[in-house]
Amino acid sequence: MAVAFNRSKVLNEFGYPDATWPGPVHGTDIGLVEKSSGLFPDVDGLITKRRETVLTTMGADCVPLIAVEVEKKIALTAHIGWKGAADSIHQSIFEAIENLGGNLLHTQVLLGPAICGKCYEVDEERILQVSKVLPAAKSESGLDLRLGLKDVLNQKVKSVEIVGDCTYESPNLFSHRRDGVTGRQAGFVVLL
Ligand SMILES: [Zn+2]
């Protein structure tokens, strides 16, 4: 209930009461949104060409990604943890945009607040799994998914911007690793 309430509150403040939320499973599927449907189950990403149709993404250490193809007007959101990164969700993102007729050279990407490479200590095997796909994600003691994603995305898209601090270090941000059960940051995108 609290989650539903908070979601509708933030959307009303945003000026769009209806939205689509992904039901993340740490997979690589991107759901095509034809109209706002509340929950879109079993996907970590959403894409639409529809105007006035809010796509959301959430994270608390995982990377919230927003992409917009500015010429063809395509919006995409994704939620990316180590598993999706290791399974090349960035390729699914490229394909989803191109399948809707978009051009990656006209696509701008934002990577929102996520845990940094200093704070995200993981074991060797996980570092290996992810850095095979995202070489620049490898940090001294773990993984920085945003740096890894920025590197591979930059090879195809127009621009990639990292927005926001490390979730673990910032007291103003939710961090799953720091807090255990926790809230989430939410990102929204809407085509006007
Ligand atoms: Zn950090």
JSON list of N, CA and C and ligand atoms in Angstrom, two decimals, residues 115-116 118-119 166 168-169, ligand 1:
[
{"chain": "A", "resi": 115, "resn": "ILE", "atom": "N", "xyz": [25.54, 2.41, -7.10]},
{"chain": "A", "resi": 115, "resn": "ILE", "atom": "CA", "xyz": [26.69, 2.17, -6.21]},
{"chain": "A", "resi": 115, "resn": "ILE", "atom": "C", "xyz": [27.99, 2.24, -7.02]},
{"chain": "A", "resi": 116, "resn": "CYS", "atom": "N", "xyz": [29.04, 2.82, -6.43]},
{"chain": "A", "resi": 116, "resn": "CYS", "atom": "CA", "xyz": [30.29, 3.02, -7.16]},
{"chain": "A", "resi": 116, "resn": "CYS", "atom": "C", "xyz": [31.24, 1.83, -6.98]},
{"chain": "A", "resi": 118, "resn": "LYS", "atom": "N", "xyz": [34.13, 1.59, -5.67]},
{"chain": "A", "resi": 118, "resn": "LYS", "atom": "CA", "xyz": [34.82, 1.50, -4.37]},
{"chain": "A", "resi": 118, "resn": "LYS", "atom": "C", "xyz": [33.92, 0.78, -3.36]},
{"chain": "A", "resi": 119, "resn": "CYS", "atom": "N", "xyz": [32.63, 1.06, -3.44]},
{"chain": "A", "resi": 119, "resn": "CYS", "atom": "CA", "xyz": [31.67, 0.52, -2.46]},
{"chain": "A", "resi": 119, "resn": "CYS", "atom": "C", "xyz": [31.09, -0.84, -2.88]},
{"chain": "A", "resi": 166, "resn": "CYS", "atom": "N", "xyz": [27.09, 8.19, -5.71]},
{"chain": "A", "resi": 166, "resn": "CYS", "atom": "CA", "xyz": [27.07, 6.80, -5.28]},
{"chain": "A", "resi": 166, "resn": "CYS", "atom": "C", "xyz": [25.96, 6.62, -4.25]},
{"chain": "A", "resi": 168, "resn": "TYR", "atom": "N", "xyz": [25.45, 4.24, -2.14]},
{"chain": "A", "resi": 168, "resn": "TYR", "atom": "CA", "xyz": [25.93, 3.72, -0.85]},
{"chain": "A", "resi": 168, "resn": "TYR", "atom": "C", "xyz": [26.50, 4.84, 0.02]},
{"chain": "A", "resi": 169, "resn": "GLU", "atom": "N", "xyz": [27.17, 5.79, -0.62]},
{"chain": "A", "resi": 169, "resn": "GLU", "atom": "CA", "xyz": [27.84, 6.86, 0.14]},
{"chain": "A", "resi": 169, "resn": "GLU", "atom": "C", "xyz": [26.95, 8.04, 0.45]},
{"chain": "B", "resi": 1, "resn": "ZN", "atom": "ZN", "xyz": [30.58, 4.58, -3.37]}
]
